[in-house]
Tab-separated table of N, CA, C and O in Angstrom:
chain	number	residue	atom	x	y	z
A	8	UNK	N	0.859	-1.173	0.000
A	8	UNK	CA	0.000	0.000	0.000
A	8	UNK	C	0.900	1.229	0.000
A	8	UNK	O	1.889	1.281	0.721
A	9	UNK	N	0.506	2.185	-0.770
A	9	UNK	CA	1.258	3.432	-0.842
A	9	UNK	C	0.344	4.563	-0.415
A	9	UNK	O	-0.811	4.632	-0.843
A	10	UNK	N	0.847	5.442	0.429
A	10	UNK	CA	0.061	6.563	0.927
A	10	UNK	C	0.771	7.853	0.537
A	10	UNK	O	1.975	7.984	0.734
A	11	UNK	N	0.029	8.779	-0.018
A	11	UNK	CA	0.587	10.067	-0.421
A	11	UNK	C	0.160	11.124	0.594
A	11	UNK	O	-1.028	11.266	0.882
A	12	UNK	N	1.136	11.831	1.123
A	12	UNK	CA	0.872	12.879	2.100
A	12	UNK	C	1.133	14.236	1.464
A	12	UNK	O	2.042	14.378	0.642
A	13	UNK	N	0.357	15.215	1.891
A	13	UNK	CA	0.599	16.572	1.405
A	13	UNK	C	1.972	17.035	1.899
A	13	UNK	O	2.473	16.535	2.922
A	14	UNK	N	2.577	17.990	1.233
A	14	UNK	CA	3.873	18.499	1.693
A	14	UNK	C	3.820	19.022	3.128
A	14	UNK	O	4.760	18.836	3.901
A	15	UNK	N	2.715	19.655	3.485
A	15	UNK	CA	2.567	20.177	4.845
A	15	UNK	C	2.574	19.041	5.873
A	15	UNK	O	3.287	19.106	6.885
A	16	UNK	N	1.801	17.989	5.629
A	16	UNK	CA	1.753	16.853	6.554
A	16	UNK	C	3.101	16.141	6.582
A	16	UNK	O	3.584	15.749	7.646
A	17	UNK	N	3.725	15.993	5.423
A	17	UNK	CA	5.043	15.353	5.353
A	17	UNK	C	6.059	16.125	6.198
A	17	UNK	O	6.841	15.532	6.937
A	18	UNK	N	6.021	17.434	6.110
A	18	UNK	CA	6.930	18.273	6.889
A	18	UNK	C	6.686	18.107	8.387
A	18	UNK	O	7.623	17.966	9.176
A	19	UNK	N	5.427	18.130	8.764
A	19	UNK	CA	5.091	17.958	10.185
A	19	UNK	C	5.503	16.578	10.677
A	19	UNK	O	6.006	16.426	11.792
A	20	UNK	N	5.287	15.561	9.860
A	20	UNK	CA	5.668	14.202	10.224
A	20	UNK	C	7.179	14.092	10.399
A	20	UNK	O	7.659	13.502	11.370
A	21	UNK	N	7.928	14.671	9.487
A	21	UNK	CA	9.383	14.641	9.574
A	21	UNK	C	9.859	15.339	10.844
A	21	UNK	O	10.733	14.831	11.559
A	22	UNK	N	9.272	16.496	11.150
A	22	UNK	CA	9.640	17.234	12.364
A	22	UNK	C	9.320	16.422	13.616
A	22	UNK	O	10.143	16.300	14.536
A	23	UNK	N	8.141	15.814	13.649
A	23	UNK	CA	7.740	15.004	14.800
A	23	UNK	C	8.653	13.793	14.964
A	23	UNK	O	9.093	13.474	16.074
A	24	UNK	N	8.954	13.139	13.867
A	24	UNK	CA	9.835	11.966	13.920
A	24	UNK	C	11.212	12.358	14.433
A	24	UNK	O	11.804	11.651	15.267
A	25	UNK	N	11.720	13.479	13.972
A	25	UNK	CA	13.032	13.953	14.422
A	25	UNK	C	13.006	14.250	15.915
A	25	UNK	O	13.923	13.858	16.649
A	26	UNK	N	11.958	14.925	16.369
A	26	UNK	CA	11.836	15.255	17.793
A	26	UNK	C	11.804	14.001	18.658
A	26	UNK	O	12.331	13.986	19.763
A	27	UNK	N	11.188	12.944	18.146
A	27	UNK	CA	11.046	11.700	18.911
A	27	UNK	C	12.179	10.726	18.657
A	27	UNK	O	12.234	9.673	19.286
A	28	UNK	N	13.057	11.057	17.737
A	28	UNK	CA	14.153	10.158	17.416
A	28	UNK	C	13.668	8.863	16.780
A	28	UNK	O	14.215	7.791	17.032
A	29	UNK	N	12.645	8.959	15.961
A	29	UNK	CA	12.050	7.782	15.329
A	29	UNK	C	11.946	8.001	13.835
A	29	UNK	O	12.072	9.123	13.349
A	30	UNK	N	11.700	6.946	13.123
A	30	UNK	CA	11.476	7.033	11.683
A	30	UNK	C	10.039	7.486	11.424
A	30	UNK	O	9.119	7.090	12.138
A	31	UNK	N	9.855	8.292	10.405
A	31	UNK	CA	8.524	8.757	10.042
A	31	UNK	C	7.591	7.615	9.726
A	31	UNK	O	6.411	7.638	10.092
A	32	UNK	N	8.101	6.600	9.064
A	32	UNK	CA	7.265	5.450	8.714
A	32	UNK	C	6.718	4.763	9.962
A	32	UNK	O	5.564	4.340	9.998
A	33	UNK	N	7.546	4.686	11.012
A	33	UNK	CA	7.092	4.056	12.259
A	33	UNK	C	5.942	4.853	12.876
A	33	UNK	O	4.988	4.275	13.411
A	34	UNK	N	6.024	6.178	12.787
A	34	UNK	CA	4.938	7.011	13.314
A	34	UNK	C	3.656	6.819	12.517
A	34	UNK	O	2.562	6.771	13.084
A	35	UNK	N	3.787	6.687	11.210
A	35	UNK	CA	2.610	6.475	10.367
A	35	UNK	C	1.961	5.137	10.686
A	35	UNK	O	0.738	5.042	10.837
A	36	UNK	N	2.776	4.101	10.834
A	36	UNK	CA	2.240	2.776	11.167
A	36	UNK	C	1.515	2.833	12.510
A	36	UNK	O	0.404	2.306	12.660
A	37	UNK	N	2.115	3.504	13.499
A	37	UNK	CA	1.487	3.626	14.815
A	37	UNK	C	0.161	4.376	14.720
A	37	UNK	O	-0.836	3.980	15.333
A	38	UNK	N	0.127	5.440	13.937
A	38	UNK	CA	-1.105	6.221	13.784
A	38	UNK	C	-2.203	5.394	13.129
A	38	UNK	O	-3.364	5.436	13.552
A	39	UNK	N	-1.840	4.626	12.113
A	39	UNK	CA	-2.833	3.792	11.429
A	39	UNK	C	-3.346	2.710	12.373
A	39	UNK	O	-4.550	2.427	12.420
A	40	UNK	N	-2.444	2.110	13.154
A	40	UNK	CA	-2.871	1.095	14.133
A	40	UNK	C	-3.853	1.689	15.124
A	40	UNK	O	-4.872	1.065	15.450
A	41	UNK	N	-3.555	2.890	15.611
A	41	UNK	CA	-4.467	3.545	16.555
A	41	UNK	C	-5.832	3.791	15.920
A	41	UNK	O	-6.869	3.558	16.545
A	42	UNK	N	-5.835	4.275	14.694
A	42	UNK	CA	-7.092	4.537	13.991
A	42	UNK	C	-7.915	3.274	13.819
A	42	UNK	O	-9.111	3.249	14.134
A	43	UNK	N	-7.273	2.214	13.366
A	43	UNK	CA	-7.978	0.954	13.122
A	43	UNK	C	-8.493	0.375	14.436
A	43	UNK	O	-9.644	-0.072	14.521
A	44	UNK	N	-7.662	0.390	15.466
A	44	UNK	CA	-8.087	-0.142	16.770
A	44	UNK	C	-9.234	0.672	17.352
A	44	UNK	O	-10.186	0.110	17.907
A	45	UNK	N	-9.153	2.003	17.229
A	45	UNK	CA	-10.239	2.846	17.727
A	45	UNK	C	-11.527	2.571	16.965
A	45	UNK	O	-12.598	2.464	17.566
A	46	UNK	N	-11.425	2.453	15.648
A	46	UNK	CA	-12.609	2.195	14.841
A	46	UNK	C	-13.255	0.863	15.223
A	46	UNK	O	-14.478	0.784	15.357
A	47	UNK	N	-12.438	-0.164	15.435
A	47	UNK	CA	-12.968	-1.462	15.877
A	47	UNK	C	-13.686	-1.324	17.212
A	47	UNK	O	-14.791	-1.844	17.400
A	48	UNK	N	-13.036	-0.628	18.161
A	48	UNK	CA	-13.635	-0.435	19.492
A	48	UNK	C	-14.951	0.340	19.365
A	48	UNK	O	-15.962	-0.051	19.955
A	49	UNK	N	-14.948	1.433	18.593
A	49	UNK	CA	-16.132	2.270	18.468
A	49	UNK	C	-17.297	1.498	17.868
A	49	UNK	O	-18.429	1.558	18.368
A	50	UNK	N	-17.044	0.749	16.810
A	50	UNK	CA	-18.108	-0.030	16.176
A	50	UNK	C	-18.677	-1.079	17.144
A	50	UNK	O	-19.881	-1.316	17.188
A	51	UNK	N	-17.797	-1.669	17.940
A	51	UNK	CA	-18.242	-2.646	18.935
A	51	UNK	C	-19.139	-1.985	19.986
A	51	UNK	O	-20.177	-2.539	20.367
A	52	UNK	N	-18.746	-0.809	20.438
A	52	UNK	CA	-19.540	-0.093	21.438
A	52	UNK	C	-20.898	0.311	20.868
A	52	UNK	O	-21.906	0.259	21.577
A	53	UNK	N	-20.934	0.703	19.608
A	53	UNK	CA	-22.213	1.043	18.971
A	53	UNK	C	-23.111	-0.188	18.930
A	53	UNK	O	-24.317	-0.106	19.228
A	54	UNK	N	-22.556	-1.335	18.582
A	54	UNK	CA	-23.359	-2.570	18.544
A	54	UNK	C	-23.894	-2.910	19.935
A	54	UNK	O	-25.044	-3.344	20.073
A	55	UNK	N	-23.074	-2.714	20.955
A	55	UNK	CA	-23.539	-2.954	22.326
A	55	UNK	C	-24.715	-2.034	22.638
A	55	UNK	O	-25.744	-2.463	23.176
A	56	UNK	N	-24.575	-0.752	22.286
A	56	UNK	CA	-25.641	0.214	22.532
A	56	UNK	C	-26.915	-0.127	21.781
A	56	UNK	O	-28.024	-0.027	22.330
A	57	UNK	N	-26.771	-0.542	20.530
A	57	UNK	CA	-27.947	-0.931	19.758
A	57	UNK	C	-28.630	-2.161	20.368
A	57	UNK	O	-29.862	-2.249	20.386
A	58	UNK	N	-27.830	-3.072	20.883
A	58	UNK	CA	-28.393	-4.245	21.564
A	58	UNK	C	-29.159	-3.849	22.811
A	58	UNK	O	-30.231	-4.396	23.095
A	59	UNK	N	-28.608	-2.878	23.551
A	59	UNK	CA	-29.300	-2.401	24.743
A	59	UNK	C	-30.622	-1.737	24.372
A	59	UNK	O	-31.630	-1.931	25.062
A	60	UNK	N	-30.620	-0.983	23.300
A	60	UNK	CA	-31.866	-0.347	22.848
A	60	UNK	C	-32.877	-1.409	22.448
A	60	UNK	O	-34.048	-1.335	22.818
A	61	UNK	N	-32.418	-2.408	21.728
A	61	UNK	CA	-33.318	-3.475	21.269
A	61	UNK	C	-33.932	-4.220	22.448
A	61	UNK	O	-35.054	-4.717	22.359
A	62	UNK	N	-33.203	-4.292	23.561
A	62	UNK	CA	-33.703	-4.996	24.751
A	62	UNK	C	-34.293	-4.033	25.786
A	62	UNK	O	-34.474	-4.376	26.950
A	63	UNK	N	-34.559	-2.810	25.328
A	63	UNK	CA	-35.165	-1.787	26.182
A	63	UNK	C	-34.362	-1.547	27.458
A	63	UNK	O	-34.923	-1.326	28.527
A	64	UNK	N	-33.052	-1.583	27.335
A	64	UNK	CA	-32.171	-1.332	28.479
A	64	UNK	C	-31.620	0.092	28.373
A	64	UNK	O	-30.420	0.299	28.208
A	65	UNK	N	-32.509	1.053	28.477
A	65	UNK	CA	-32.131	2.456	28.335
A	65	UNK	C	-32.510	3.213	29.593
A	65	UNK	O	-33.253	2.710	30.445
A	66	UNK	N	-31.969	4.427	29.698
A	66	UNK	CA	-32.339	5.311	30.808
A	66	UNK	C	-32.790	6.635	30.217
A	66	UNK	O	-32.471	6.968	29.077
A	67	UNK	N	-33.509	7.422	30.998
A	67	UNK	CA	-34.007	8.715	30.534
A	67	UNK	C	-32.868	9.731	30.485
A	67	UNK	O	-31.803	9.546	31.084
A	68	UNK	N	-33.128	10.805	29.800
A	68	UNK	CA	-32.176	11.906	29.729
A	68	UNK	C	-31.873	12.427	31.133
A	68	UNK	O	-30.717	12.707	31.473
A	69	UNK	N	-32.905	12.530	31.945
A	69	UNK	CA	-32.744	13.038	33.306
A	69	UNK	C	-31.864	12.105	34.138
A	69	UNK	O	-31.010	12.554	34.900
A	70	UNK	N	-32.085	10.795	34.008
A	70	UNK	CA	-31.279	9.823	34.750
A	70	UNK	C	-29.816	9.878	34.306
A	70	UNK	O	-28.917	9.810	35.125
A	71	UNK	N	-29.604	10.024	33.002
A	71	UNK	CA	-28.229	10.140	32.491
A	71	UNK	C	-27.561	11.377	33.078
A	71	UNK	O	-26.396	11.326	33.510
A	72	UNK	N	-28.298	12.491	33.122
A	72	UNK	CA	-27.761	13.717	33.718
A	72	UNK	C	-27.441	13.554	35.191
A	72	UNK	O	-26.398	14.014	35.660
A	73	UNK	N	-28.310	12.892	35.913
A	73	UNK	CA	-28.087	12.666	37.344
A	73	UNK	C	-26.853	11.802	37.573
A	73	UNK	O	-26.042	12.076	38.459
A	74	UNK	N	-26.708	10.757	36.775
A	74	UNK	CA	-25.532	9.895	36.906
A	74	UNK	C	-24.253	10.650	36.584
A	74	UNK	O	-23.240	10.491	37.260
A	75	UNK	N	-24.299	11.475	35.549
A	75	UNK	CA	-23.131	12.259	35.174
A	75	UNK	C	-22.785	13.254	36.275
A	75	UNK	O	-21.615	13.402	36.637
A	76	UNK	N	-23.780	13.931	36.814
A	76	UNK	CA	-23.550	14.869	37.916
A	76	UNK	C	-22.909	14.162	39.103
A	76	UNK	O	-21.965	14.678	39.714
A	77	UNK	N	-23.395	12.980	39.457
A	77	UNK	CA	-22.847	12.227	40.581
A	77	UNK	C	-21.404	11.807	40.299
A	77	UNK	O	-20.545	11.868	41.184
A	78	UNK	N	-21.139	11.408	39.072
A	78	UNK	CA	-19.786	11.000	38.709
A	78	UNK	C	-18.822	12.185	38.797
A	78	UNK	O	-17.730	12.063	39.352
A	79	UNK	N	-19.240	13.337	38.281
A	79	UNK	CA	-18.407	14.538	38.343
A	79	UNK	C	-18.152	14.939	39.790
A	79	UNK	O	-17.032	15.273	40.170
A	80	UNK	N	-19.190	14.864	40.622
A	80	UNK	CA	-19.036	15.209	42.036
A	80	UNK	C	-18.054	14.281	42.723
A	80	UNK	O	-17.214	14.714	43.522
A	81	UNK	N	-18.103	12.987	42.395
A	81	UNK	CA	-17.164	12.055	43.021
A	81	UNK	C	-15.737	12.307	42.566
A	81	UNK	O	-14.799	12.166	43.350
A	82	UNK	N	-15.572	12.721	41.334
A	82	UNK	CA	-14.228	13.051	40.839
A	82	UNK	C	-13.704	14.298	41.531
A	82	UNK	O	-12.516	14.367	41.895
A	83	UNK	N	-14.564	15.261	41.749
A	83	UNK	CA	-14.143	16.506	42.410
A	83	UNK	C	-13.783	16.267	43.868
A	83	UNK	O	-12.883	16.896	44.394
A	84	UNK	N	-14.462	15.331	44.524
A	84	UNK	CA	-14.141	15.009	45.922
A	84	UNK	C	-12.795	14.303	46.043
A	84	UNK	O	-12.120	14.432	47.056
A	85	UNK	N	-12.401	13.570	45.002
A	85	UNK	CA	-11.172	12.788	45.085
A	85	UNK	C	-9.933	13.618	44.737
A	85	UNK	O	-8.827	13.127	44.838
A	86	UNK	N	-10.137	14.865	44.322
A	86	UNK	CA	-8.982	15.715	43.953
A	86	UNK	C	-8.447	16.438	45.149
A	86	UNK	O	-8.873	16.675	46.128
């Protein structure tokens, strides 16, 4: 597979690789791996959510807000 990068992206990649003491190709491979892994994870989470909807395992907007508020409050107490 061959990937063509714009001159601007190529320049930024070269600068980043130099700063990290790594090859540009290694950074590209790492970025693609992250993208593919994230996409796999995201699609899986969407399927889980759709399954929950299909089984009527949902909560109201108000309940979601209450849970989020409680979670934020617990995080603030632990700081």
